[in-house]
Amino acid sequence: MSGGAGPLVLLPGMLGDATVWDGVVAALGPETNVLRTRVDLDDSIAGLASRVLDRSPARFALAGHSLGGIVALEVVRRAPARVTRLALLNTSAGAGSPAQRAGWARLAERVGRGEFAAVAAELARATLPAVRRADPRLVSRNESMAGTVGPDGLLRQLRAQESRIDLHPSLAAIDVPVLVVSGELDEVSPPALQRDLAEPIRTARHEVVPGCGHMSPLECPGEVAAHLRGWLAR
């Protein structure tokens, strides 16, 4: 499916692991050559982007969810000739608001006090829309992924969040096919943020998944895969 686009490199979000993409990859089918890369092993966006570039082929398609989308934007900024197309799910290009930065600092403080399990359990629900927070399957999947990342990984991710810069000035230079995906019910990265992200990019298409929240690859894998198939075929 990826054809001339090269392999499809997939990046999860904060407290996510490679399994967040399982349903999407299954829906894409075996003809899509997929590589999955972690985003919890470095403590800056720059470091995470360098890791992606070091572990990816010379040319590749790139899709990132949430924090993975922020890393994907930095990858494209650093090495535009290597990325054949870009998909950004439930993410933004901003440096983080004062409220976000204060929230990341509080989370880091709590994890440092040994409260990782409580933080992971809270975020497992908070990243889902209100209508799905009682879904035991989704909550369990979120908690399991958080366990893979662990407290040290989360602390690295929170430091990486603090290192974010405003990437809006670099968006207009992107000239590969771009897919921006929003969840209609996303309270973490509302669709308005994705509209702001897509608007400066001449090649971008913005798609909103109805009834879906922040964890779109987990909540709505079939719909996400359908949008990715169209993007890979562009």
PDB file of C-alpha atoms in Angstrom:
ATOM      1  CA  MET A   1       0.000   0.000   0.000  1.00  0.00           C
ATOM      2  CA  SER A   2       2.764   2.479   0.861  1.00  0.00           C
ATOM      3  CA  GLY A   3       4.426   1.945  -2.516  1.00  0.00           C
ATOM      4  CA  GLY A   4       6.638   4.854  -3.527  1.00  0.00           C
ATOM      5  CA  ALA A   5       5.998   6.509  -0.170  1.00  0.00           C
ATOM      6  CA  GLY A   6       8.423   4.079   1.478  1.00  0.00           C
ATOM      7  CA  PRO A   7       7.774   2.287   4.773  1.00  0.00           C
ATOM      8  CA  LEU A   8       5.229   3.849   7.120  1.00  0.00           C
ATOM      9  CA  VAL A   9       6.851   4.873  10.423  1.00  0.00           C
ATOM     10  CA  LEU A  10       4.354   5.136  13.305  1.00  0.00           C
ATOM     11  CA  LEU A  11       4.922   7.161  16.489  1.00  0.00           C
ATOM     12  CA  PRO A  12       2.676   6.813  19.589  1.00  0.00           C
ATOM     13  CA  GLY A  13       1.740   9.598  21.973  1.00  0.00           C
ATOM     14  CA  MET A  14       2.580  10.284  25.602  1.00  0.00           C
ATOM     15  CA  LEU A  15       2.188   7.134  27.730  1.00  0.00           C
ATOM     16  CA  GLY A  16       1.487   5.233  24.523  1.00  0.00           C
ATOM     17  CA  ASP A  17       3.423   2.318  23.087  1.00  0.00           C
ATOM     18  CA  ALA A  18       3.543   0.533  19.754  1.00  0.00           C
ATOM     19  CA  THR A  19       0.293  -1.326  20.477  1.00  0.00           C
ATOM     20  CA  VAL A  20      -1.762   1.870  20.155  1.00  0.00           C
ATOM     21  CA  TRP A  21      -1.488   1.261  16.390  1.00  0.00           C
ATOM     22  CA  ASP A  22      -2.475  -2.435  16.432  1.00  0.00           C
ATOM     23  CA  GLY A  23      -6.026  -1.949  15.193  1.00  0.00           C
ATOM     24  CA  VAL A  24      -4.943   0.558  12.561  1.00  0.00           C
ATOM     25  CA  VAL A  25      -2.180  -1.710  11.241  1.00  0.00           C
ATOM     26  CA  ALA A  26      -4.566  -4.668  11.102  1.00  0.00           C
ATOM     27  CA  ALA A  27      -7.056  -2.577   9.114  1.00  0.00           C
ATOM     28  CA  LEU A  28      -4.362  -1.339   6.728  1.00  0.00           C
ATOM     29  CA  GLY A  29      -3.463  -4.918   5.906  1.00  0.00           C
ATOM     30  CA  PRO A  30      -0.196  -6.772   5.326  1.00  0.00           C
ATOM     31  CA  GLU A  31       0.571  -4.907   2.105  1.00  0.00           C
ATOM     32  CA  THR A  32       1.527  -1.820   4.150  1.00  0.00           C
ATOM     33  CA  ASN A  33       5.130  -1.953   5.337  1.00  0.00           C
ATOM     34  CA  VAL A  34       5.031  -0.583   8.885  1.00  0.00           C
ATOM     35  CA  LEU A  35       7.803   0.364  11.325  1.00  0.00           C
ATOM     36  CA  ARG A  36       7.013   1.455  14.889  1.00  0.00           C
ATOM     37  CA  THR A  37       9.290   3.736  16.914  1.00  0.00           C
ATOM     38  CA  ARG A  38       9.136   4.691  20.609  1.00  0.00           C
ATOM     39  CA  VAL A  39       8.886   8.262  21.887  1.00  0.00           C
ATOM     40  CA  ASP A  40       9.824   7.689  25.528  1.00  0.00           C
ATOM     41  CA  LEU A  41      13.600   7.162  25.391  1.00  0.00           C
ATOM     42  CA  ASP A  42      14.797  10.800  25.132  1.00  0.00           C
ATOM     43  CA  ASP A  43      13.976  13.886  27.168  1.00  0.00           C
ATOM     44  CA  SER A  44      13.662  16.497  24.399  1.00  0.00           C
ATOM     45  CA  ILE A  45      11.706  16.806  21.165  1.00  0.00           C
ATOM     46  CA  ALA A  46      15.021  17.274  19.371  1.00  0.00           C
ATOM     47  CA  GLY A  47      16.373  14.038  20.844  1.00  0.00           C
ATOM     48  CA  LEU A  48      13.226  12.103  20.012  1.00  0.00           C
ATOM     49  CA  ALA A  49      13.306  13.396  16.420  1.00  0.00           C
ATOM     50  CA  SER A  50      16.959  12.411  16.071  1.00  0.00           C
ATOM     51  CA  ARG A  51      16.109   8.910  17.305  1.00  0.00           C
ATOM     52  CA  VAL A  52      13.357   8.572  14.699  1.00  0.00           C
ATOM     53  CA  LEU A  53      15.732   9.663  11.939  1.00  0.00           C
ATOM     54  CA  ASP A  54      18.473   7.326  13.152  1.00  0.00           C
ATOM     55  CA  ARG A  55      16.109   4.336  13.130  1.00  0.00           C
ATOM     56  CA  SER A  56      14.232   5.041   9.901  1.00  0.00           C
ATOM     57  CA  PRO A  57      15.137   4.264   6.285  1.00  0.00           C
ATOM     58  CA  ALA A  58      16.417   6.898   3.890  1.00  0.00           C
ATOM     59  CA  ARG A  59      12.878   7.751   2.742  1.00  0.00           C
ATOM     60  CA  PHE A  60       9.680   7.024   4.638  1.00  0.00           C
ATOM     61  CA  ALA A  61       6.095   8.065   5.305  1.00  0.00           C
ATOM     62  CA  LEU A  62       5.532   9.288   8.862  1.00  0.00           C
ATOM     63  CA  ALA A  63       2.473   9.279  11.109  1.00  0.00           C
ATOM     64  CA  GLY A  64       2.453  10.526  14.696  1.00  0.00           C
ATOM     65  CA  HIS A  65      -0.226  10.551  17.374  1.00  0.00           C
ATOM     66  CA  SER A  66      -0.326  13.349  19.987  1.00  0.00           C
ATOM     67  CA  LEU A  67       3.253  13.745  21.308  1.00  0.00           C
ATOM     68  CA  GLY A  68       4.320  11.562  18.377  1.00  0.00           C
ATOM     69  CA  GLY A  69       2.823  14.146  16.032  1.00  0.00           C
ATOM     70  CA  ILE A  70       4.913  16.888  17.618  1.00  0.00           C
ATOM     71  CA  VAL A  71       8.001  14.733  17.149  1.00  0.00           C
ATOM     72  CA  ALA A  72       6.949  14.059  13.540  1.00  0.00           C
ATOM     73  CA  LEU A  73       6.764  17.797  12.831  1.00  0.00           C
ATOM     74  CA  GLU A  74      10.298  18.212  14.183  1.00  0.00           C
ATOM     75  CA  VAL A  75      11.493  15.300  12.020  1.00  0.00           C
ATOM     76  CA  VAL A  76      10.111  17.012   8.923  1.00  0.00           C
ATOM     77  CA  ARG A  77      11.616  20.337   9.952  1.00  0.00           C
ATOM     78  CA  ARG A  78      15.046  18.719  10.330  1.00  0.00           C
ATOM     79  CA  ALA A  79      15.006  16.370   7.352  1.00  0.00           C
ATOM     80  CA  PRO A  80      12.274  17.357   4.882  1.00  0.00           C
ATOM     81  CA  ALA A  81      13.846  15.428   2.010  1.00  0.00           C
ATOM     82  CA  ARG A  82      13.527  12.126   3.857  1.00  0.00           C
ATOM     83  CA  VAL A  83       9.793  12.283   4.646  1.00  0.00           C
ATOM     84  CA  THR A  84       7.548  11.412   1.700  1.00  0.00           C
ATOM     85  CA  ARG A  85       4.265  12.242   3.450  1.00  0.00           C
ATOM     86  CA  LEU A  86       3.096  13.223   6.913  1.00  0.00           C
ATOM     87  CA  ALA A  87       0.061  12.284   9.030  1.00  0.00           C
ATOM     88  CA  LEU A  88      -0.655  14.124  12.279  1.00  0.00           C
ATOM     89  CA  LEU A  89      -3.279  12.746  14.663  1.00  0.00           C
ATOM     90  CA  ASN A  90      -4.713  14.606  17.662  1.00  0.00           C
ATOM     91  CA  THR A  91      -1.754  16.957  17.952  1.00  0.00           C
ATOM     92  CA  SER A  92      -0.712  20.596  17.654  1.00  0.00           C
ATOM     93  CA  ALA A  93       2.239  22.705  16.534  1.00  0.00           C
ATOM     94  CA  GLY A  94       2.349  25.023  19.536  1.00  0.00           C
ATOM     95  CA  ALA A  95       4.932  25.268  22.288  1.00  0.00           C
ATOM     96  CA  GLY A  96       2.408  24.500  25.004  1.00  0.00           C
ATOM     97  CA  SER A  97       0.215  26.929  26.901  1.00  0.00           C
ATOM     98  CA  PRO A  98       1.024  28.166  30.414  1.00  0.00           C
ATOM     99  CA  ALA A  99      -1.731  25.906  31.730  1.00  0.00           C
ATOM    100  CA  GLN A 100      -0.253  22.898  29.928  1.00  0.00           C
ATOM    101  CA  ARG A 101       3.215  23.629  31.256  1.00  0.00           C
ATOM    102  CA  ALA A 102       1.893  23.944  34.788  1.00  0.00           C
ATOM    103  CA  GLY A 103       0.069  20.640  34.345  1.00  0.00           C
ATOM    104  CA  TRP A 104       3.200  18.869  33.104  1.00  0.00           C
ATOM    105  CA  ALA A 105       5.143  20.203  36.094  1.00  0.00           C
ATOM    106  CA  ARG A 106       2.489  18.899  38.519  1.00  0.00           C
ATOM    107  CA  LEU A 107       2.542  15.480  36.855  1.00  0.00           C
ATOM    108  CA  ALA A 108       6.338  15.329  37.058  1.00  0.00           C
ATOM    109  CA  GLU A 109       6.225  16.265  40.735  1.00  0.00           C
ATOM    110  CA  ARG A 110       3.681  13.536  41.470  1.00  0.00           C
ATOM    111  CA  VAL A 111       5.630  10.893  39.558  1.00  0.00           C
ATOM    112  CA  GLY A 112       8.754  11.959  41.433  1.00  0.00           C
ATOM    113  CA  ARG A 113       6.880  11.318  44.707  1.00  0.00           C
ATOM    114  CA  GLY A 114       6.119   7.752  43.626  1.00  0.00           C
ATOM    115  CA  GLU A 115       2.560   8.334  42.352  1.00  0.00           C
ATOM    116  CA  PHE A 116       3.080   6.948  38.857  1.00  0.00           C
ATOM    117  CA  ALA A 117       0.354   4.306  39.155  1.00  0.00           C
ATOM    118  CA  ALA A 118      -2.234   6.895  40.210  1.00  0.00           C
ATOM    119  CA  VAL A 119      -1.149   9.308  37.474  1.00  0.00           C
ATOM    120  CA  ALA A 120      -1.315   6.576  34.834  1.00  0.00           C
ATOM    121  CA  ALA A 121      -4.786   5.511  35.992  1.00  0.00           C
ATOM    122  CA  GLU A 122      -6.041   9.111  35.854  1.00  0.00           C
ATOM    123  CA  LEU A 123      -4.598   9.768  32.413  1.00  0.00           C
ATOM    124  CA  ALA A 124      -5.956   6.449  31.139  1.00  0.00           C
ATOM    125  CA  ARG A 125      -9.424   7.970  31.594  1.00  0.00           C
ATOM    126  CA  ALA A 126      -8.695  11.651  30.979  1.00  0.00           C
ATOM    127  CA  THR A 127      -7.400  10.984  27.468  1.00  0.00           C
ATOM    128  CA  LEU A 128     -10.690   9.302  26.558  1.00  0.00           C
ATOM    129  CA  PRO A 129     -13.889  11.250  25.854  1.00  0.00           C
ATOM    130  CA  ALA A 130     -16.485  11.324  28.624  1.00  0.00           C
ATOM    131  CA  VAL A 131     -18.654   8.771  26.811  1.00  0.00           C
ATOM    132  CA  ARG A 132     -15.825   6.193  26.850  1.00  0.00           C
ATOM    133  CA  ARG A 133     -14.227   6.705  30.266  1.00  0.00           C
ATOM    134  CA  ALA A 134     -16.161   3.769  31.698  1.00  0.00           C
ATOM    135  CA  ASP A 135     -15.127   1.424  28.870  1.00  0.00           C
ATOM    136  CA  PRO A 136     -12.975  -1.183  30.652  1.00  0.00           C
ATOM    137  CA  ARG A 137     -11.275  -2.349  27.451  1.00  0.00           C
ATOM    138  CA  LEU A 138     -10.043   1.113  26.465  1.00  0.00           C
ATOM    139  CA  VAL A 139      -9.051   2.077  30.011  1.00  0.00           C
ATOM    140  CA  SER A 140      -7.166  -1.208  30.414  1.00  0.00           C
ATOM    141  CA  ARG A 141      -5.356  -0.692  27.092  1.00  0.00           C
ATOM    142  CA  ASN A 142      -4.315   2.807  28.147  1.00  0.00           C
ATOM    143  CA  GLU A 143      -3.080   1.595  31.533  1.00  0.00           C
ATOM    144  CA  SER A 144      -1.169  -1.288  29.947  1.00  0.00           C
ATOM    145  CA  MET A 145       0.632   1.063  27.552  1.00  0.00           C
ATOM    146  CA  ALA A 146       1.492   3.382  30.446  1.00  0.00           C
ATOM    147  CA  GLY A 147       3.027   0.412  32.225  1.00  0.00           C
ATOM    148  CA  THR A 148       5.291  -0.185  29.225  1.00  0.00           C
ATOM    149  CA  VAL A 149       6.495   3.432  29.318  1.00  0.00           C
ATOM    150  CA  GLY A 150       6.920   3.423  33.114  1.00  0.00           C
ATOM    151  CA  PRO A 151       7.697   6.313  35.472  1.00  0.00           C
ATOM    152  CA  ASP A 152      11.144   7.080  34.044  1.00  0.00           C
ATOM    153  CA  GLY A 153       9.758   7.116  30.513  1.00  0.00           C
ATOM    154  CA  LEU A 154       6.948   9.454  31.530  1.00  0.00           C
ATOM    155  CA  LEU A 155       9.395  11.816  33.220  1.00  0.00           C
ATOM    156  CA  ARG A 156      11.446  11.891  30.016  1.00  0.00           C
ATOM    157  CA  GLN A 157       8.290  12.613  28.024  1.00  0.00           C
ATOM    158  CA  LEU A 158       7.292  15.430  30.364  1.00  0.00           C
ATOM    159  CA  ARG A 159      10.744  16.993  29.972  1.00  0.00           C
ATOM    160  CA  ALA A 160      10.338  16.622  26.211  1.00  0.00           C
ATOM    161  CA  GLN A 161       6.983  18.407  26.411  1.00  0.00           C
ATOM    162  CA  GLU A 162       8.724  21.253  28.255  1.00  0.00           C
ATOM    163  CA  SER A 163      11.272  21.485  25.416  1.00  0.00           C
ATOM    164  CA  ARG A 164       8.633  22.125  22.745  1.00  0.00           C
ATOM    165  CA  ILE A 165       9.014  25.160  20.520  1.00  0.00           C
ATOM    166  CA  ASP A 166       6.385  26.826  18.355  1.00  0.00           C
ATOM    167  CA  LEU A 167       6.508  24.989  15.034  1.00  0.00           C
ATOM    168  CA  HIS A 168       3.877  27.113  13.282  1.00  0.00           C
ATOM    169  CA  PRO A 169       6.534  29.156  11.412  1.00  0.00           C
ATOM    170  CA  SER A 170       7.817  25.983   9.721  1.00  0.00           C
ATOM    171  CA  LEU A 171       4.436  24.631   8.573  1.00  0.00           C
ATOM    172  CA  ALA A 172       4.167  26.543   5.285  1.00  0.00           C
ATOM    173  CA  ALA A 173       7.396  24.929   4.044  1.00  0.00           C
ATOM    174  CA  ILE A 174       5.912  21.415   4.172  1.00  0.00           C
ATOM    175  CA  ASP A 175       5.151  20.304   0.607  1.00  0.00           C
ATOM    176  CA  VAL A 176       4.450  16.574   0.890  1.00  0.00           C
ATOM    177  CA  PRO A 177       0.936  15.099   1.233  1.00  0.00           C
ATOM    178  CA  VAL A 178      -0.265  15.864   4.762  1.00  0.00           C
ATOM    179  CA  LEU A 179      -3.184  14.313   6.638  1.00  0.00           C
ATOM    180  CA  VAL A 180      -4.419  15.968   9.838  1.00  0.00           C
ATOM    181  CA  VAL A 181      -6.853  13.870  11.886  1.00  0.00           C
ATOM    182  CA  SER A 182      -9.019  15.138  14.738  1.00  0.00           C
ATOM    183  CA  GLY A 183     -11.345  13.360  17.101  1.00  0.00           C
ATOM    184  CA  GLU A 184     -14.675  15.162  17.286  1.00  0.00           C
ATOM    185  CA  LEU A 185     -14.773  14.651  21.067  1.00  0.00           C
ATOM    186  CA  ASP A 186     -11.074  15.231  21.768  1.00  0.00           C
ATOM    187  CA  GLU A 187     -10.764  17.317  24.939  1.00  0.00           C
ATOM    188  CA  VAL A 188      -6.944  17.135  25.051  1.00  0.00           C
ATOM    189  CA  SER A 189      -6.292  18.462  21.531  1.00  0.00           C
ATOM    190  CA  PRO A 190      -9.622  19.861  20.318  1.00  0.00           C
ATOM    191  CA  PRO A 191     -10.282  19.944  16.546  1.00  0.00           C
ATOM    192  CA  ALA A 192      -9.693  23.711  16.509  1.00  0.00           C
ATOM    193  CA  LEU A 193      -6.007  23.068  17.195  1.00  0.00           C
ATOM    194  CA  GLN A 194      -5.834  20.735  14.187  1.00  0.00           C
ATOM    195  CA  ARG A 195      -7.554  23.310  11.987  1.00  0.00           C
ATOM    196  CA  ASP A 196      -4.849  25.796  12.991  1.00  0.00           C
ATOM    197  CA  LEU A 197      -2.245  23.153  12.218  1.00  0.00           C
ATOM    198  CA  ALA A 198      -3.631  22.271   8.780  1.00  0.00           C
ATOM    199  CA  GLU A 199      -4.439  25.784   7.549  1.00  0.00           C
ATOM    200  CA  PRO A 200      -0.875  26.961   6.708  1.00  0.00           C
ATOM    201  CA  ILE A 201       0.035  23.696   4.954  1.00  0.00           C
ATOM    202  CA  ARG A 202      -0.887  23.901   1.267  1.00  0.00           C
ATOM    203  CA  THR A 203      -0.964  20.096   0.897  1.00  0.00           C
ATOM    204  CA  ALA A 204      -2.942  19.327   4.070  1.00  0.00           C
ATOM    205  CA  ARG A 205      -6.326  17.665   4.356  1.00  0.00           C
ATOM    206  CA  HIS A 206      -8.081  17.885   7.719  1.00  0.00           C
ATOM    207  CA  GLU A 207     -10.416  15.034   8.660  1.00  0.00           C
ATOM    208  CA  VAL A 208     -12.587  14.872  11.794  1.00  0.00           C
ATOM    209  CA  VAL A 209     -13.564  11.407  13.079  1.00  0.00           C
ATOM    210  CA  PRO A 210     -17.126  11.589  14.469  1.00  0.00           C
ATOM    211  CA  GLY A 211     -17.673  10.347  18.015  1.00  0.00           C
ATOM    212  CA  CYS A 212     -13.946   9.896  18.596  1.00  0.00           C
ATOM    213  CA  GLY A 213     -11.729  11.385  21.303  1.00  0.00           C
ATOM    214  CA  HIS A 214      -8.014  11.952  21.764  1.00  0.00           C
ATOM    215  CA  MET A 215      -6.981   8.309  21.437  1.00  0.00           C
ATOM    216  CA  SER A 216      -8.170   7.977  17.853  1.00  0.00           C
ATOM    217  CA  PRO A 217      -5.895   5.053  16.838  1.00  0.00           C
ATOM    218  CA  LEU A 218      -7.198   3.107  19.845  1.00  0.00           C
ATOM    219  CA  GLU A 219     -10.829   4.237  19.795  1.00  0.00           C
ATOM    220  CA  CYS A 220     -11.528   4.341  16.053  1.00  0.00           C
ATOM    221  CA  PRO A 221      -8.852   2.285  14.264  1.00  0.00           C
ATOM    222  CA  GLY A 222     -10.962   1.482  11.218  1.00  0.00           C
ATOM    223  CA  GLU A 223     -11.771   5.120  10.513  1.00  0.00           C
ATOM    224  CA  VAL A 224      -8.169   6.172  11.083  1.00  0.00           C
ATOM    225  CA  ALA A 225      -6.932   3.417   8.756  1.00  0.00           C
ATOM    226  CA  ALA A 226      -9.376   4.514   6.054  1.00  0.00           C
ATOM    227  CA  HIS A 227      -8.007   8.055   6.182  1.00  0.00           C
ATOM    228  CA  LEU A 228      -4.438   6.743   6.146  1.00  0.00           C
ATOM    229  CA  ARG A 229      -5.155   4.574   3.098  1.00  0.00           C
ATOM    230  CA  GLY A 230      -6.394   7.601   1.181  1.00  0.00           C
ATOM    231  CA  TRP A 231      -3.363   9.609   2.293  1.00  0.00           C
ATOM    232  CA  LEU A 232      -0.915   6.867   1.261  1.00  0.00           C
ATOM    233  CA  ALA A 233      -2.568   6.702  -2.158  1.00  0.00           C
ATOM    234  CA  ARG A 234      -2.284  10.445  -2.804  1.00  0.00           C
TER     235      ARG A 234
END
